[in-house]
Short mmCIF file of C-alpha atoms in Angstrom, two decimals:
data_model
loop_
_atom_site.label_atom_id
_atom_site.label_comp_id
_atom_site.label_asym_id
_atom_site.label_seq_id
_atom_site.Cartn_x
_atom_site.Cartn_y
_atom_site.Cartn_z
CA TYR A 1 14.86 -16.91 -42.50
CA SER A 2 12.58 -17.99 -39.65
CA VAL A 3 8.72 -18.13 -39.30
CA GLY A 4 7.02 -17.37 -35.81
CA MET A 5 10.41 -16.85 -34.12
CA ASP A 6 11.77 -13.79 -32.37
CA VAL A 7 15.55 -13.37 -32.56
CA TYR A 8 17.08 -11.27 -29.93
CA VAL A 9 20.81 -10.33 -30.02
CA ILE A 10 22.57 -9.68 -26.44
CA GLN A 11 26.17 -8.97 -26.40
CA GLY A 12 28.63 -11.12 -24.28
CA ARG A 13 30.39 -8.47 -22.44
CA VAL A 14 30.20 -4.89 -21.15
CA GLU A 15 31.10 -2.26 -23.80
CA LYS A 16 32.77 0.86 -23.34
CA ASN A 17 30.51 4.22 -23.99
CA ALA A 18 27.38 2.23 -25.08
CA VAL A 19 25.13 4.66 -24.32
CA PRO A 20 24.76 7.06 -27.45
CA SER A 21 26.22 10.71 -27.13
CA ASN A 22 23.18 12.18 -28.19
CA LEU A 23 21.61 11.36 -24.94
CA ILE A 24 22.36 13.71 -22.15
CA LYS A 25 21.65 13.02 -18.41
CA THR A 26 19.49 15.99 -17.35
CA SER A 27 18.22 16.28 -13.48
CA VAL A 28 14.47 16.72 -13.65
CA GLY A 29 14.41 18.94 -10.55
CA VAL A 30 17.28 21.47 -11.43
CA GLU A 31 16.42 24.39 -13.09
CA ALA A 32 18.04 25.68 -16.14
CA TYR A 33 20.07 28.77 -14.99
CA THR A 34 20.95 30.44 -18.47
CA SER A 35 17.33 30.69 -19.76
CA ILE A 36 16.39 34.05 -21.19
CA ARG A 37 13.61 34.58 -18.77
CA LYS A 38 16.11 34.77 -15.66
CA LEU A 39 18.74 36.88 -17.64
CA ALA A 40 15.91 39.32 -18.44
CA ALA A 41 14.95 39.36 -14.81
CA SER A 42 18.68 40.04 -13.76
CA VAL A 43 18.71 42.97 -16.17
CA ALA A 44 15.30 44.52 -14.87
CA MET A 45 16.85 44.33 -11.36
CA VAL A 46 20.01 46.25 -12.46
CA ALA A 47 17.86 48.69 -14.03
CA LEU A 48 15.60 49.28 -11.02
CA THR A 49 18.71 49.44 -8.51
CA THR A 50 20.22 51.98 -11.12
CA SER A 51 17.20 54.11 -11.25
CA ILE A 52 16.85 54.10 -7.13
CA CYS A 53 20.37 55.28 -6.93
CA TRP A 54 20.13 57.70 -9.61
CA LEU A 55 17.21 59.37 -8.00
CA PHE A 56 18.72 59.57 -4.66
CA ARG A 57 22.23 60.26 -6.08
CA GLU A 58 22.59 63.77 -4.15
CA HIS A 59 21.97 61.69 -0.61
CA LEU A 60 24.19 58.87 -1.32
CA GLU A 61 27.90 59.08 -1.23
CA LEU A 62 29.86 57.39 -4.15
CA ILE A 63 31.62 54.92 -1.80
CA ASN A 64 28.06 53.61 -0.84
CA ILE A 65 26.62 53.10 -4.37
CA PRO A 66 28.57 49.84 -4.99
CA LEU A 67 27.13 48.30 -1.95
CA ILE A 68 23.69 48.79 -3.21
CA PHE A 69 24.64 47.24 -6.64
CA LEU A 70 25.74 44.07 -4.49
CA VAL A 71 21.86 43.61 -3.58
CA PRO A 72 20.78 42.51 -6.89
CA VAL A 73 23.84 40.29 -7.35
CA LEU A 74 22.85 38.44 -4.23
CA PHE A 75 19.24 38.05 -5.32
CA SER A 76 20.22 36.79 -8.78
CA ALA A 77 22.78 34.10 -7.47
CA THR A 78 20.02 33.07 -4.84
CA TRP A 79 17.15 32.60 -6.91
CA TRP A 80 18.46 31.90 -10.34
CA GLY A 81 22.05 30.90 -10.13
CA ARG A 82 25.62 31.96 -11.06
CA LYS A 83 25.63 32.93 -14.64
CA PRO A 84 22.55 35.48 -13.94
CA ALA A 85 24.61 36.82 -10.99
CA TYR A 86 27.65 37.37 -12.98
CA LEU A 87 25.47 39.25 -15.68
CA THR A 88 24.05 41.27 -12.94
CA ALA A 89 27.67 41.89 -11.64
CA LEU A 90 28.81 43.24 -15.30
CA LEU A 91 25.59 45.29 -15.52
CA GLY A 92 26.06 46.77 -12.29
CA VAL A 93 29.78 47.83 -12.76
CA MET A 94 29.04 49.37 -16.16
CA SER A 95 26.04 51.28 -14.65
CA PHE A 96 27.82 52.40 -11.54
CA ASP A 97 30.71 53.42 -14.15
CA PHE A 98 28.47 55.26 -16.68
CA LEU A 99 26.32 57.04 -14.31
CA PHE A 100 28.19 57.67 -11.14
CA VAL A 101 32.05 57.57 -11.87
CA PRO A 102 33.62 60.92 -13.26
CA PRO A 103 33.85 61.42 -16.13
CA LEU A 104 29.93 60.80 -16.23
CA PHE A 105 28.29 59.03 -19.13
CA THR A 106 31.25 57.51 -20.27
CA LEU A 107 33.05 54.16 -19.51
CA ALA A 108 36.32 55.92 -18.87
CA VAL A 109 37.54 56.15 -15.35
CA SER A 110 39.77 59.31 -14.67
CA ASP A 111 40.65 58.34 -11.08
CA LEU A 112 42.96 55.19 -10.50
CA SER A 113 41.31 54.92 -7.11
CA ASN A 114 37.79 54.55 -8.75
CA PHE A 115 39.55 51.98 -11.41
CA TRP A 116 40.49 49.95 -8.44
CA GLY A 117 37.12 50.11 -6.73
CA LEU A 118 35.13 49.05 -9.61
CA LEU A 119 37.67 45.99 -9.96
CA ILE A 120 37.32 44.86 -6.44
CA PHE A 121 33.44 45.38 -6.67
CA LEU A 122 33.49 43.12 -9.79
CA LEU A 123 35.68 40.40 -8.19
CA VAL A 124 33.66 40.50 -4.75
CA SER A 125 30.56 40.25 -6.91
CA PHE A 126 31.79 37.19 -8.81
CA VAL A 127 32.65 35.49 -5.53
CA ILE A 128 29.53 36.19 -3.67
CA GLY A 129 27.62 34.78 -6.85
CA GLY A 130 29.59 31.73 -7.11
CA ARG A 131 29.34 30.78 -3.35
CA THR A 132 25.81 31.75 -3.41
CA GLU A 133 25.32 29.12 -6.40
CA VAL A 134 27.32 26.61 -4.35
CA LEU A 135 25.33 27.22 -1.35
CA ARG A 136 21.99 26.92 -3.16
CA LYS A 137 22.88 23.84 -4.76
CA ASP A 138 23.93 22.26 -1.54
CA ALA A 139 20.58 23.33 -0.02
CA TYR A 140 18.69 21.67 -3.09
CA ASP A 141 20.71 18.57 -2.72
CA ALA A 142 20.09 18.45 0.94
CA LYS A 143 16.40 18.66 0.29
CA GLN A 144 16.27 16.03 -2.25
CA ARG A 145 18.41 13.77 0.02
CA GLU A 146 15.76 14.57 2.77
CA ALA A 147 12.88 13.63 0.52
CA MET A 148 14.53 10.54 -0.51
CA ILE A 149 14.96 9.46 2.82
CA ARG A 150 11.63 10.26 3.88
CA ASN A 151 10.17 8.41 0.88
CA VAL A 152 12.06 5.04 1.65
CA HIS A 153 11.16 5.50 5.31
CA ASP A 154 7.50 6.01 4.63
CA PHE A 155 7.76 2.98 1.97
CA SER A 156 9.29 0.70 4.40
CA ARG A 157 6.45 1.44 6.87
CA SER A 158 3.90 0.84 4.58
CA LEU A 159 5.56 -2.60 3.72
CA SER A 160 5.85 -3.61 7.36
CA ASN A 161 2.59 -5.06 7.90
CA LYS A 162 2.12 -6.48 4.24
CA MET A 163 1.94 -10.20 3.83
CA ASP A 164 0.70 -10.70 0.28
CA ALA A 165 3.02 -10.54 -2.63
CA ASN A 166 0.34 -9.09 -4.76
CA VAL A 167 -0.38 -6.24 -2.23
CA ILE A 168 3.34 -5.41 -2.22
CA ALA A 169 3.64 -5.33 -5.68
CA GLU A 170 0.69 -3.08 -6.20
CA GLU A 171 2.19 -0.78 -3.35
CA LEU A 172 5.48 -0.64 -5.16
CA ALA A 173 4.01 0.09 -8.64
CA GLN A 174 1.78 2.85 -7.20
CA ARG A 175 4.56 4.76 -5.11
CA CYS A 176 7.00 4.48 -7.95
CA ALA A 177 4.34 5.82 -10.48
CA GLU A 178 3.27 8.67 -8.06
CA ASN A 179 6.72 9.91 -7.16
CA LEU A 180 8.65 9.25 -10.36
CA LYS A 181 6.01 9.99 -12.82
CA HIS A 182 6.54 7.13 -14.96
CA GLU A 183 4.86 4.00 -16.11
CA ILE A 184 5.49 1.13 -13.72
CA VAL A 185 4.79 -2.72 -14.16
CA VAL A 186 5.73 -5.46 -11.53
CA LEU A 187 6.17 -8.96 -12.68
CA LEU A 188 6.27 -11.86 -10.06
CA PRO A 189 6.83 -15.52 -10.62
CA ASP A 190 3.74 -18.03 -10.34
CA LYS A 191 3.65 -21.51 -8.99
CA THR A 192 5.59 -22.66 -11.98
CA GLY A 193 8.12 -20.04 -12.20
CA GLU A 194 7.03 -18.33 -14.91
CA LEU A 195 6.82 -14.41 -14.75
CA GLN A 196 3.29 -13.01 -14.75
CA LEU A 197 2.07 -9.13 -14.66
CA CYS A 198 0.91 -8.63 -11.08
CA ALA A 199 0.78 -5.10 -10.69
CA SER A 200 0.65 -1.76 -13.03
CA CYS A 201 0.25 2.08 -12.49
CA GLY A 202 0.16 4.94 -14.55
CA MET A 203 -0.31 2.75 -17.84
CA LYS A 204 -1.78 4.53 -20.79
CA GLU A 205 -4.31 3.28 -23.16
CA GLY A 206 -2.83 0.79 -25.66
CA ARG A 207 0.11 -0.43 -23.10
CA GLU A 208 -2.12 -2.42 -20.43
CA LYS A 209 0.01 -5.45 -21.38
CA LEU A 210 3.57 -5.96 -22.18
CA GLN A 211 4.52 -6.84 -25.86
CA ASP A 212 6.56 -9.91 -26.25
CA SER A 213 9.86 -7.93 -26.87
CA ASP A 214 9.45 -6.21 -23.76
CA TYR A 215 8.32 -9.24 -21.77
CA ALA A 216 11.46 -11.13 -23.21
CA VAL A 217 13.58 -8.49 -21.85
CA ALA A 218 12.15 -8.84 -18.43
CA VAL A 219 12.56 -12.62 -18.46
CA TRP A 220 16.28 -11.97 -19.20
CA SER A 221 16.51 -9.69 -16.35
CA TYR A 222 14.75 -12.24 -13.92
CA THR A 223 16.89 -15.19 -15.21
CA HIS A 224 20.30 -13.37 -15.19
CA LYS A 225 19.66 -11.29 -12.02
CA GLN A 226 20.66 -8.11 -13.88
CA SER A 227 19.08 -4.85 -15.23
CA ALA A 228 18.20 -4.96 -18.75
CA GLY A 229 16.43 -2.62 -21.31
CA PHE A 230 17.02 1.10 -21.79
CA ASP A 231 20.23 2.81 -20.55
CA THR A 232 21.81 -0.49 -19.77
CA GLN A 233 24.25 -2.78 -21.77
CA VAL A 234 21.63 -5.58 -22.49
CA LEU A 235 18.84 -4.88 -25.08
CA PRO A 236 18.74 -1.03 -24.82
CA GLY A 237 16.31 -0.72 -27.64
CA SER A 238 13.38 -1.67 -25.33
CA PRO A 239 11.46 1.46 -24.11
CA TYR A 240 11.33 -0.21 -20.62
CA ARG A 241 14.17 -0.60 -18.05
CA PHE A 242 13.64 -3.74 -15.86
CA ILE A 243 15.18 -4.08 -12.45
CA PRO A 244 15.14 -7.39 -10.68
CA LEU A 245 13.88 -7.63 -7.10
CA ILE A 246 16.91 -9.44 -5.66
CA SER A 247 17.09 -10.42 -1.92
CA ASP A 248 19.56 -12.81 -0.72
CA SER A 249 20.76 -13.92 -3.94
CA ARG A 250 17.25 -14.79 -5.00
CA VAL A 251 15.11 -13.19 -7.50
CA ARG A 252 11.50 -12.54 -6.31
CA GLY A 253 10.59 -10.73 -9.42
CA VAL A 254 11.13 -7.79 -11.76
CA VAL A 255 10.11 -4.14 -11.86
CA GLY A 256 9.92 -2.18 -15.23
CA ILE A 257 9.78 1.51 -15.84
CA PHE A 258 8.62 2.89 -19.00
CA THR A 259 11.39 5.45 -19.77
CA ASN A 260 10.05 6.12 -23.60
CA LYS A 261 13.75 6.15 -24.38
CA LYS A 262 14.46 9.14 -22.15
CA MET A 263 17.03 9.06 -19.51
CA ILE A 264 16.31 8.75 -15.89
CA ALA A 265 17.67 11.42 -13.18
CA PRO A 266 20.35 9.78 -11.21
CA GLU A 267 18.42 10.82 -7.99
CA ASP A 268 15.42 9.01 -9.20
CA MET A 269 17.27 5.81 -9.88
CA MET A 270 18.75 6.03 -6.35
CA VAL A 271 15.04 6.15 -4.97
CA LEU A 272 13.97 3.55 -7.30
CA ASN A 273 16.76 1.07 -6.27
CA ALA A 274 15.86 1.85 -2.45
CA TRP A 275 12.33 1.06 -3.17
CA VAL A 276 13.29 -2.00 -5.17
CA GLY A 277 15.60 -3.45 -2.05
CA LEU A 278 12.60 -2.79 0.33
CA ALA A 279 10.19 -4.56 -1.87
CA ALA A 280 12.29 -7.66 -2.38
CA LEU A 281 12.96 -7.87 1.25
CA ALA A 282 9.14 -7.76 1.81
CA LEU A 283 8.72 -10.36 -0.85
CA ASP A 284 11.31 -12.61 0.79
CA ARG A 285 9.67 -12.26 4.26
CA VAL A 286 6.32 -13.27 2.62
CA ALA A 287 8.06 -16.36 1.07
CA LEU A 288 9.73 -17.28 4.06
CA SER A 289 6.39 -16.91 6.01
CA TYR A 290 4.67 -19.20 3.57
CA LEU A 291 7.42 -21.68 4.13
CA SER A 292 7.27 -21.64 7.67
CA LYS A 293 3.42 -22.02 7.75
CA GLN A 294 3.76 -25.08 5.25
CA LYS A 295 6.47 -26.52 7.76
CA GLU A 296 4.03 -26.00 10.49
CA VAL A 297 1.16 -27.53 8.77
CA SER A 298 3.24 -30.37 7.87
CA GLU A 299 4.22 -30.98 11.38
CA GLU A 300 0.63 -30.86 12.65
CA THR A 301 -0.39 -33.26 9.92
CA GLU A 302 2.38 -35.52 10.79
CA GLN A 303 1.28 -35.36 14.60
CA VAL A 304 -2.35 -35.99 13.62
CA ARG A 305 -1.16 -38.89 11.46
CA LYS A 306 0.61 -40.24 14.29
CA VAL A 307 -2.25 -39.92 16.77
CA ILE A 308 -4.76 -41.37 14.47
CA PHE A 309 -2.43 -44.39 13.81
CA ASN A 310 -1.84 -45.03 17.30
CA SER A 311 -5.55 -44.84 18.01
CA VAL A 312 -6.42 -47.19 15.09
CA SER A 313 -3.80 -49.54 16.03
CA HIS A 314 -5.09 -49.80 19.66
CA GLU A 315 -8.67 -50.25 18.20
CA LEU A 316 -7.55 -52.84 15.82
CA LYS A 317 -5.30 -54.74 18.43
CA THR A 318 -8.27 -55.22 20.96
CA PRO A 319 -10.85 -57.14 18.69
CA LEU A 320 -7.84 -58.93 17.07
CA ALA A 321 -6.56 -60.23 20.47
CA THR A 322 -10.02 -61.18 21.41
CA ILE A 323 -10.67 -63.29 18.38
CA SER A 324 -7.23 -64.77 18.51
CA GLY A 325 -7.83 -66.10 22.23
CA ALA A 326 -11.45 -67.15 21.18
CA VAL A 327 -10.20 -69.14 18.25
CA SER A 328 -7.13 -70.84 20.39
CA ALA A 329 -9.65 -71.85 22.85
CA LEU A 330 -11.97 -73.55 20.15
CA LEU A 331 -8.91 -75.54 18.94
CA ASP A 332 -8.60 -77.07 22.35
CA GLU A 333 -10.46 -80.34 22.39
CA ARG A 334 -11.60 -80.18 26.10
CA ILE A 335 -13.19 -77.04 25.61
CA ASN A 336 -14.76 -77.68 22.44
CA LYS A 337 -16.60 -80.32 23.58
CA THR A 338 -18.46 -78.20 25.83
CA LEU A 339 -21.36 -76.52 23.87
CA THR A 340 -22.07 -73.54 26.16
CA ILE A 341 -18.42 -72.65 26.11
CA ARG A 342 -18.28 -73.03 22.52
CA GLN A 343 -21.19 -70.85 21.78
CA GLU A 344 -19.80 -68.04 24.15
CA LEU A 345 -16.47 -68.17 22.19
CA LEU A 346 -18.26 -68.09 18.72
CA GLN A 347 -20.04 -65.07 19.96
CA THR A 348 -17.06 -63.35 21.06
CA ILE A 349 -15.41 -63.95 17.60
CA GLN A 350 -18.55 -62.46 16.01
CA GLU A 351 -18.45 -59.39 18.24
CA GLY A 352 -14.66 -58.75 17.62
CA SER A 353 -15.16 -59.22 13.92
CA MET A 354 -18.21 -56.63 13.86
CA ARG A 355 -15.84 -54.36 15.75
CA MET A 356 -13.36 -54.61 13.25
CA LYS A 357 -15.76 -54.05 10.44
CA ARG A 358 -17.27 -50.94 12.19
CA ILE A 359 -13.54 -49.51 12.46
CA VAL A 360 -12.76 -50.04 8.79
CA ASN A 361 -15.92 -48.61 7.72
CA ASN A 362 -15.05 -45.65 9.67
CA LEU A 363 -11.65 -45.35 8.07
CA LEU A 364 -13.14 -45.48 4.64
CA ASP A 365 -15.89 -42.94 5.26
CA SER A 366 -13.12 -40.61 6.76
CA SER A 367 -11.13 -40.94 3.44
CA ARG A 368 -14.14 -40.19 1.43
CA PHE A 369 -14.96 -37.19 3.38
CA GLU A 370 -11.36 -35.75 3.15
CA SER A 371 -11.11 -36.45 -0.68
CA GLY A 372 -14.55 -34.76 -1.27
CA ALA A 373 -16.32 -37.57 -2.87
CA THR A 374 -19.10 -37.56 -0.53
CA ALA A 375 -21.84 -34.98 -1.62
CA LEU A 376 -24.21 -33.96 1.60
CA LYS A 377 -27.76 -34.25 0.81
CA VAL A 378 -29.39 -31.25 2.31
CA GLU A 379 -33.25 -31.45 3.40
CA TRP A 380 -35.42 -29.14 5.31
CA CYS A 381 -35.83 -30.50 8.89
#
């Protein structure tokens, strides 16, 4: 029993088959090839081809008709995939056998040569449909890779001139939300090392801020330099998936993607990881630039301090030497008996002390100006 406390249970080792079996990874960009709509379109193409061949049956030879039936097979494989192409091939063989191969209007084959012709036609159609499907998928994968490389290149160029961590976080959140169609949050550490929400994009009403449980997952990911949240081995109950911004073994922040407990496509994760790596490098560059500026300022401050110290030492050394020489002369009985010389030495001591007083007052005024304790009295003149 606890009051005012949140309890988080984190497993100590990676478990096999931790992802529930009812969660199936699906690609967002790949079409469902076996939809009823595409199968109906394949049937319509076969019907149209059959009608054309039937109308021109007197002008076509029997050996040319199977070549015409290969056309809808090619289109089905190119547009919709392998299974619609296989259905088109089967319907084409049945239509050709039923309407054009003797005996007509039956599926029987009287001539053995026609049987082998139908078998070869079916085999060729299946091969063409399968190979066209492979080529279609390869073309789609090539376009996806090209788009990913282009997005990564554009993001890299956009970060090349950014020297503010908050601007980099906003750029990362905006690009991820626009391309991945998910809500994105970016958390960066403040001066005390505590994570703060620096940028968000695509957040819906009611989720402008992270809940305490989701923030705890982000802190765990930042502290342990591992991904946490949904579809991971750590705290998978969270609707967010947090990915640390790691550069040169240093964590610069955390990126969170609101999955709503739905699997992210593998190609989207590849792009997201590439963007996260680029953003981590940019944040690392900003941090190193800040340290370099701090070092330059420190060196310049040290140089100014040395110059001021040498100047003050010189300014103080001159009146001290004058006062010391005058006091030594006054201690001499022969010089002390002469009234004129004694007056001159006393005047020299007075001038030296006034000079030292002026230098000390200047130093005190400078320190007050630097500390901001002095307020300017502004008046019209």
